[in-house]
């Protein structure tokens, strides 16, 4: 979709060359950049691109993600992943179990701690994980166990609160069982995607001209996935719309994989690319729109960072503002 949008934009701009007697473009000088992102699903390739300066000097960024409906914005949430390692002591489970320190018990207790915590979690928080290692044989007290968890919240501020609560659950399990615990964070946290009302409105207007039927704001339930485009949205103004592909199958399923490769899906993907290109043209030819986009970005980012800075000042945050697509 991104490459198609860029080619469409380039073609539109080049077609203007013949519309003036001197052959010059009516459009201002524009640089169009297409960025492919490695390691999108695991690690956050866009975050590495941010650190490498790939987004420096850009005015606006666009991308789109397939879904079950057309939406100019969905609240993609902030995400932190953590690997939890428990170290115990092996022993024969029948002959002298009292000599052992059961790392699997710690893992199970940590899992249950988080399950009990859910009653006090906000409806927009998400915690999900698996036990990756739980021992070798039933007659050996496990000396090592490992879990992997994803923690999600609508903002970096809330994510830091949730992360602290989850870490207390992990540490409590170690204390109760006598194990040692090691918490290993992922390489990068995913930030929540910042909205940009001016850019979203332009995309909505263009999409409707092409026959898109957008989901209403009333149907946004605040629950979505996570994407490294969120980190990009803290660096440069942009939009991350979702688009219908002709199927009601759910993302990350075999049925959706099949639907995404169908002929029907190609029509919807190209329509989305055209809407993105049309929105880029609006930004290029309407200077007042670009100024509104920049102002929305400035205000929303200041508000987001203000909340985070207040938390850091009060108790010390687990996260920081630093500084984008498969979603997690």
CSV table of C-alpha atoms in Angstrom, one decimal:
chain,number,residue,atom,x,y,z
A,1,UNK,CA,0.0,0.0,0.0
A,2,UNK,CA,2.8,2.5,0.9
A,3,UNK,CA,4.7,1.9,-2.3
A,4,UNK,CA,1.5,2.2,-4.4
A,5,UNK,CA,0.6,5.4,-2.7
A,6,UNK,CA,4.1,6.8,-3.3
A,7,UNK,CA,3.9,5.9,-7.0
A,8,UNK,CA,0.5,7.4,-7.4
A,9,UNK,CA,1.6,10.6,-5.7
A,10,UNK,CA,4.7,10.7,-8.0
A,11,UNK,CA,2.6,10.2,-11.1
A,12,UNK,CA,0.1,12.9,-10.0
A,13,UNK,CA,2.9,15.4,-9.5
A,14,UNK,CA,4.7,14.6,-12.7
A,15,UNK,CA,1.4,15.0,-14.7
A,16,UNK,CA,1.3,18.6,-13.6
A,17,UNK,CA,4.5,19.3,-15.5
A,18,UNK,CA,2.7,19.8,-18.8
A,19,UNK,CA,0.1,22.2,-17.3
A,20,UNK,CA,2.2,25.3,-17.6
A,21,UNK,CA,3.6,26.9,-20.7
A,22,UNK,CA,7.2,26.7,-19.4
A,23,UNK,CA,6.8,23.0,-18.6
A,24,UNK,CA,7.5,23.6,-14.9
A,25,UNK,CA,5.7,21.7,-12.1
A,26,UNK,CA,3.0,23.6,-10.5
A,27,UNK,CA,3.7,21.7,-7.3
A,28,UNK,CA,6.4,22.8,-4.9
A,29,UNK,CA,9.6,20.8,-4.7
A,30,UNK,CA,8.6,17.5,-2.9
A,31,UNK,CA,10.7,14.6,-1.8
A,32,UNK,CA,8.8,11.3,-1.6
A,33,UNK,CA,10.4,8.5,0.4
A,34,UNK,CA,9.3,4.9,0.8
A,35,UNK,CA,10.7,3.1,3.8
A,36,UNK,CA,10.5,-0.7,4.1
A,37,UNK,CA,10.7,-1.8,7.7
A,38,UNK,CA,12.6,-4.9,8.9
A,39,UNK,CA,11.7,-6.8,12.1
A,40,UNK,CA,8.3,-5.1,12.3
A,41,UNK,CA,6.6,-7.9,14.4
A,42,UNK,CA,9.4,-8.5,16.8
A,43,UNK,CA,11.7,-5.8,18.0
A,44,UNK,CA,10.4,-2.7,16.3
A,45,UNK,CA,12.3,-2.0,13.0
A,46,UNK,CA,10.8,1.5,12.7
A,47,UNK,CA,12.4,2.3,16.1
A,48,UNK,CA,15.8,1.4,14.8
A,49,UNK,CA,15.1,3.6,11.7
A,50,UNK,CA,14.2,6.5,14.0
A,51,UNK,CA,17.5,6.1,15.8
A,52,UNK,CA,19.3,5.9,12.5
A,53,UNK,CA,17.8,9.3,11.4
A,54,UNK,CA,15.6,7.8,8.7
A,55,UNK,CA,12.6,10.1,9.6
A,56,UNK,CA,14.7,13.3,10.1
A,57,UNK,CA,13.5,16.2,7.9
A,58,UNK,CA,10.1,14.6,7.0
A,59,UNK,CA,7.0,16.7,7.2
A,60,UNK,CA,4.3,13.9,7.2
A,61,UNK,CA,4.3,10.1,7.2
A,62,UNK,CA,1.6,7.7,6.0
A,63,UNK,CA,1.0,4.0,6.3
A,64,UNK,CA,-2.1,1.8,6.4
A,65,UNK,CA,-2.9,-1.6,8.0
A,66,UNK,CA,-5.4,-4.1,6.9
A,67,UNK,CA,-8.4,-4.8,9.1
A,68,UNK,CA,-12.1,-5.7,9.1
A,69,UNK,CA,-13.3,-2.1,8.5
A,70,UNK,CA,-12.1,1.3,7.2
A,71,UNK,CA,-11.0,3.6,10.0
A,72,UNK,CA,-8.9,6.8,9.7
A,73,UNK,CA,-7.7,6.2,13.3
A,74,UNK,CA,-7.8,3.3,15.8
A,75,UNK,CA,-6.3,3.7,19.2
A,76,UNK,CA,-3.2,1.5,18.9
A,77,UNK,CA,-1.8,1.2,22.4
A,78,UNK,CA,1.6,1.3,24.0
A,79,UNK,CA,3.2,-2.0,24.6
A,80,UNK,CA,6.0,-3.4,26.8
A,81,UNK,CA,7.2,-7.0,26.6
A,82,UNK,CA,9.1,-8.8,29.4
A,83,UNK,CA,10.8,-12.2,29.7
A,84,UNK,CA,10.7,-13.5,33.3
A,85,UNK,CA,13.3,-16.1,34.4
A,86,UNK,CA,13.1,-18.0,37.6
A,87,UNK,CA,16.1,-19.9,39.0
A,88,UNK,CA,15.6,-22.6,41.6
A,89,UNK,CA,17.3,-25.8,42.7
A,90,UNK,CA,16.9,-29.2,41.2
A,91,UNK,CA,16.1,-32.3,43.3
A,92,UNK,CA,14.4,-35.7,43.1
A,93,UNK,CA,10.7,-35.0,43.2
A,94,UNK,CA,9.9,-38.2,45.0
A,95,UNK,CA,13.0,-39.1,47.2
A,96,UNK,CA,13.8,-35.6,48.6
A,97,UNK,CA,11.7,-32.9,47.2
A,98,UNK,CA,12.3,-30.7,50.2
A,99,UNK,CA,15.9,-30.2,49.0
A,100,UNK,CA,14.6,-28.5,45.8
A,101,UNK,CA,13.5,-25.0,45.0
A,102,UNK,CA,10.7,-25.2,42.4
A,103,UNK,CA,11.1,-22.7,39.6
A,104,UNK,CA,7.9,-23.9,37.9
A,105,UNK,CA,6.0,-23.1,41.1
A,106,UNK,CA,7.3,-19.6,40.8
A,107,UNK,CA,6.2,-19.4,37.2
A,108,UNK,CA,2.7,-20.7,38.0
A,109,UNK,CA,2.4,-18.4,40.9
A,110,UNK,CA,3.4,-15.4,38.8
A,111,UNK,CA,0.8,-16.3,36.2
A,112,UNK,CA,-1.9,-16.6,38.8
A,113,UNK,CA,-0.8,-13.4,40.5
A,114,UNK,CA,-1.4,-11.5,37.2
A,115,UNK,CA,-4.7,-13.3,36.7
A,116,UNK,CA,-5.9,-12.1,40.1
A,117,UNK,CA,-4.6,-8.6,39.3
A,118,UNK,CA,-7.0,-8.4,36.3
A,119,UNK,CA,-9.9,-7.5,38.6
A,120,UNK,CA,-8.2,-4.3,39.5
A,121,UNK,CA,-7.0,-3.6,35.9
A,122,UNK,CA,-8.6,-0.8,33.9
A,123,UNK,CA,-10.8,-2.1,31.0
A,124,UNK,CA,-8.3,-0.8,28.5
A,125,UNK,CA,-5.3,-2.6,30.0
A,126,UNK,CA,-4.2,-5.9,28.5
A,127,UNK,CA,-1.8,-8.5,29.9
A,128,UNK,CA,-1.1,-11.8,28.1
A,129,UNK,CA,1.7,-14.3,28.4
A,130,UNK,CA,2.9,-17.9,28.1
A,131,UNK,CA,5.1,-20.2,30.1
A,132,UNK,CA,8.0,-21.0,27.7
A,133,UNK,CA,9.9,-23.3,29.9
A,134,UNK,CA,8.6,-25.4,32.9
A,135,UNK,CA,11.2,-28.1,33.6
A,136,UNK,CA,12.6,-31.2,32.1
A,137,UNK,CA,10.9,-34.3,33.6
A,138,UNK,CA,8.2,-34.8,36.2
A,139,UNK,CA,10.5,-36.5,38.7
A,140,UNK,CA,12.9,-33.6,38.8
A,141,UNK,CA,12.1,-30.4,40.7
A,142,UNK,CA,12.5,-27.7,38.0
A,143,UNK,CA,15.5,-25.5,38.6
A,144,UNK,CA,14.6,-23.1,35.8
A,145,UNK,CA,11.3,-21.7,34.4
A,146,UNK,CA,10.6,-18.9,31.9
A,147,UNK,CA,7.6,-16.8,31.0
A,148,UNK,CA,7.0,-14.2,28.3
A,149,UNK,CA,4.4,-11.4,28.7
A,150,UNK,CA,3.1,-8.5,26.7
A,151,UNK,CA,1.8,-5.6,28.7
A,152,UNK,CA,-0.4,-3.0,26.9
A,153,UNK,CA,-2.1,0.3,27.9
A,154,UNK,CA,-3.5,3.3,26.0
A,155,UNK,CA,-0.6,5.6,26.9
A,156,UNK,CA,3.0,5.5,28.1
A,157,UNK,CA,1.9,6.9,31.4
A,158,UNK,CA,-0.6,4.1,32.1
A,159,UNK,CA,1.8,1.5,30.7
A,160,UNK,CA,4.5,2.5,33.3
A,161,UNK,CA,1.9,2.0,36.1
A,162,UNK,CA,0.8,-1.4,34.7
A,163,UNK,CA,4.4,-2.5,34.3
A,164,UNK,CA,5.2,-1.7,37.9
A,165,UNK,CA,2.2,-3.8,39.0
A,166,UNK,CA,3.2,-6.7,36.8
A,167,UNK,CA,6.8,-6.6,38.0
A,168,UNK,CA,5.6,-6.8,41.6
A,169,UNK,CA,3.6,-9.9,40.7
A,170,UNK,CA,6.8,-11.5,39.3
A,171,UNK,CA,8.9,-10.6,42.3
A,172,UNK,CA,6.3,-11.7,44.8
A,173,UNK,CA,6.3,-15.2,43.2
A,174,UNK,CA,10.1,-15.4,43.6
A,175,UNK,CA,9.8,-14.4,47.2
A,176,UNK,CA,7.1,-16.9,48.0
A,177,UNK,CA,9.0,-19.8,46.5
A,178,UNK,CA,12.6,-18.9,47.4
A,179,UNK,CA,13.6,-18.6,43.7
A,180,UNK,CA,15.8,-15.9,42.2
A,181,UNK,CA,14.1,-13.9,39.4
A,182,UNK,CA,15.5,-12.0,36.4
A,183,UNK,CA,13.3,-9.6,34.5
A,184,UNK,CA,14.5,-9.0,30.9
A,185,UNK,CA,12.7,-6.2,28.9
A,186,UNK,CA,12.3,-6.3,25.2
A,187,UNK,CA,14.7,-4.3,23.0
A,188,UNK,CA,12.1,-1.5,22.4
A,189,UNK,CA,8.8,-0.4,23.9
A,190,UNK,CA,6.1,0.4,21.4
A,191,UNK,CA,4.5,3.8,21.9
A,192,UNK,CA,0.8,4.5,21.5
A,193,UNK,CA,-0.1,6.1,18.1
A,194,UNK,CA,-0.8,9.8,18.5
A,195,UNK,CA,-3.9,11.0,16.6
A,196,UNK,CA,-3.8,13.9,14.2
A,197,UNK,CA,-7.3,15.2,13.6
A,198,UNK,CA,-6.4,17.4,10.6
A,199,UNK,CA,-4.7,14.7,8.7
A,200,UNK,CA,-7.4,12.1,9.6
A,201,UNK,CA,-10.2,14.5,8.4
A,202,UNK,CA,-8.4,14.9,5.0
A,203,UNK,CA,-8.0,11.1,4.7
A,204,UNK,CA,-11.7,10.6,5.6
A,205,UNK,CA,-12.8,13.1,3.0
A,206,UNK,CA,-10.7,11.5,0.3
A,207,UNK,CA,-11.7,8.0,1.3
A,208,UNK,CA,-15.4,8.8,1.1
A,209,UNK,CA,-14.9,10.1,-2.4
A,210,UNK,CA,-13.6,6.6,-3.3
A,211,UNK,CA,-16.5,4.8,-1.7
A,212,UNK,CA,-15.0,3.9,1.7
A,213,UNK,CA,-17.5,3.4,4.5
A,214,UNK,CA,-15.7,4.4,7.6
A,215,UNK,CA,-16.5,3.1,11.1
A,216,UNK,CA,-17.9,5.9,13.3
A,217,UNK,CA,-16.1,7.2,16.4
A,218,UNK,CA,-18.9,5.8,18.5
A,219,UNK,CA,-17.8,2.3,17.6
A,220,UNK,CA,-14.2,2.8,18.7
A,221,UNK,CA,-13.9,0.7,21.8
A,222,UNK,CA,-10.4,1.8,22.7
A,223,UNK,CA,-9.0,-1.7,22.3
A,224,UNK,CA,-6.5,-2.4,19.5
A,225,UNK,CA,-3.1,-3.8,18.9
A,226,UNK,CA,0.3,-2.2,19.1
A,227,UNK,CA,2.7,-1.0,16.4
A,228,UNK,CA,6.1,0.6,16.1
A,229,UNK,CA,4.4,3.4,14.1
A,230,UNK,CA,3.4,4.7,17.5
A,231,UNK,CA,7.1,5.6,18.1
A,232,UNK,CA,7.2,7.4,14.7
A,233,UNK,CA,4.1,9.4,15.6
A,234,UNK,CA,6.1,11.0,18.5
A,235,UNK,CA,8.7,12.1,16.0
A,236,UNK,CA,6.8,13.3,12.9
A,237,UNK,CA,3.1,14.0,12.2
A,238,UNK,CA,1.4,11.1,10.5
A,239,UNK,CA,-1.6,8.8,10.2
A,240,UNK,CA,-2.0,5.0,10.5
A,241,UNK,CA,-5.4,4.2,9.1
A,242,UNK,CA,-6.9,0.7,8.9
A,243,UNK,CA,-8.6,-0.6,5.7
A,244,UNK,CA,-11.2,-3.2,4.9
A,245,UNK,CA,-10.0,-6.0,2.6
A,246,UNK,CA,-13.3,-7.6,1.7
A,247,UNK,CA,-13.4,-10.1,4.5
A,248,UNK,CA,-14.7,-10.3,8.1
A,249,UNK,CA,-11.9,-12.7,9.1
A,250,UNK,CA,-9.9,-11.6,12.1
A,251,UNK,CA,-6.3,-10.5,11.9
A,252,UNK,CA,-3.5,-13.0,12.7
A,253,UNK,CA,-5.6,-16.0,11.6
A,254,UNK,CA,-5.2,-18.5,8.7
A,255,UNK,CA,-8.5,-17.2,7.3
A,256,UNK,CA,-7.2,-13.6,7.2
A,257,UNK,CA,-3.9,-14.7,5.6
A,258,UNK,CA,-6.0,-16.3,2.8
A,259,UNK,CA,-8.2,-13.3,2.5
A,260,UNK,CA,-5.3,-10.9,2.3
A,261,UNK,CA,-3.9,-12.8,-0.7
A,262,UNK,CA,-7.1,-12.9,-2.6
A,263,UNK,CA,-8.0,-10.9,-5.8
A,264,UNK,CA,-10.7,-9.0,-3.9
A,265,UNK,CA,-8.2,-7.7,-1.3
A,266,UNK,CA,-6.1,-6.1,-4.1
A,267,UNK,CA,-8.9,-3.7,-5.0
A,268,UNK,CA,-9.3,-2.5,-1.4
A,269,UNK,CA,-5.5,-2.2,-1.0
A,270,UNK,CA,-5.2,-0.1,-4.1
A,271,UNK,CA,-8.2,2.1,-3.1
A,272,UNK,CA,-6.5,2.8,0.2
A,273,UNK,CA,-3.2,3.6,-1.5
A,274,UNK,CA,-5.1,6.1,-3.7
A,275,UNK,CA,-6.7,7.7,-0.6
A,276,UNK,CA,-3.3,8.1,1.0
A,277,UNK,CA,-1.9,9.7,-2.2
A,278,UNK,CA,-4.8,12.1,-2.4
A,279,UNK,CA,-4.3,13.1,1.2
A,280,UNK,CA,-0.6,13.7,0.5
A,281,UNK,CA,-1.6,15.9,-2.4
A,282,UNK,CA,-3.8,17.9,0.0
A,283,UNK,CA,-0.9,18.5,2.3
A,284,UNK,CA,1.3,19.6,-0.6
A,285,UNK,CA,-1.2,22.0,-2.2
A,286,UNK,CA,-2.9,23.3,0.9
A,287,UNK,CA,-0.3,25.0,3.1
A,288,UNK,CA,-2.9,25.8,5.7
A,289,UNK,CA,-3.6,22.1,6.1
A,290,UNK,CA,0.1,21.4,6.7
A,291,UNK,CA,0.1,24.0,9.4
A,292,UNK,CA,-2.9,22.5,11.1
A,293,UNK,CA,-1.2,19.1,10.9
A,294,UNK,CA,1.9,20.5,12.6
A,295,UNK,CA,-0.2,22.2,15.2
A,296,UNK,CA,-2.2,19.1,16.0
A,297,UNK,CA,1.1,17.2,16.4
A,298,UNK,CA,2.6,19.8,18.7
A,299,UNK,CA,-0.4,20.0,21.0
A,300,UNK,CA,-1.0,16.2,21.2
A,301,UNK,CA,2.6,15.4,21.8
A,302,UNK,CA,3.0,18.1,24.5
A,303,UNK,CA,-0.1,16.8,26.3
A,304,UNK,CA,1.2,13.2,26.1
A,305,UNK,CA,4.7,14.1,27.3
A,306,UNK,CA,3.3,16.4,30.0
A,307,UNK,CA,1.4,13.5,31.5
A,308,UNK,CA,4.5,11.3,31.4
A,309,UNK,CA,6.8,13.9,32.8
A,310,UNK,CA,4.4,14.4,35.7
A,311,UNK,CA,4.6,10.7,36.5
A,312,UNK,CA,8.4,10.7,36.2
A,313,UNK,CA,8.6,13.6,38.6
A,314,UNK,CA,6.3,12.0,41.1
A,315,UNK,CA,7.6,8.5,41.4
A,316,UNK,CA,10.1,7.6,38.7
A,317,UNK,CA,8.9,6.1,35.4
A,318,UNK,CA,9.9,2.8,34.0
A,319,UNK,CA,9.7,4.3,30.5
A,320,UNK,CA,11.0,7.4,28.8
A,321,UNK,CA,10.2,9.5,25.8
A,322,UNK,CA,13.0,9.1,23.4
A,323,UNK,CA,12.7,9.2,20.2
A,324,UNK,CA,7.2,3.7,12.1
A,325,UNK,CA,3.9,-2.5,10.0
A,326,UNK,CA,2.7,-5.3,11.4
A,327,UNK,CA,0.8,-4.7,14.6
A,328,UNK,CA,1.4,-6.8,17.7
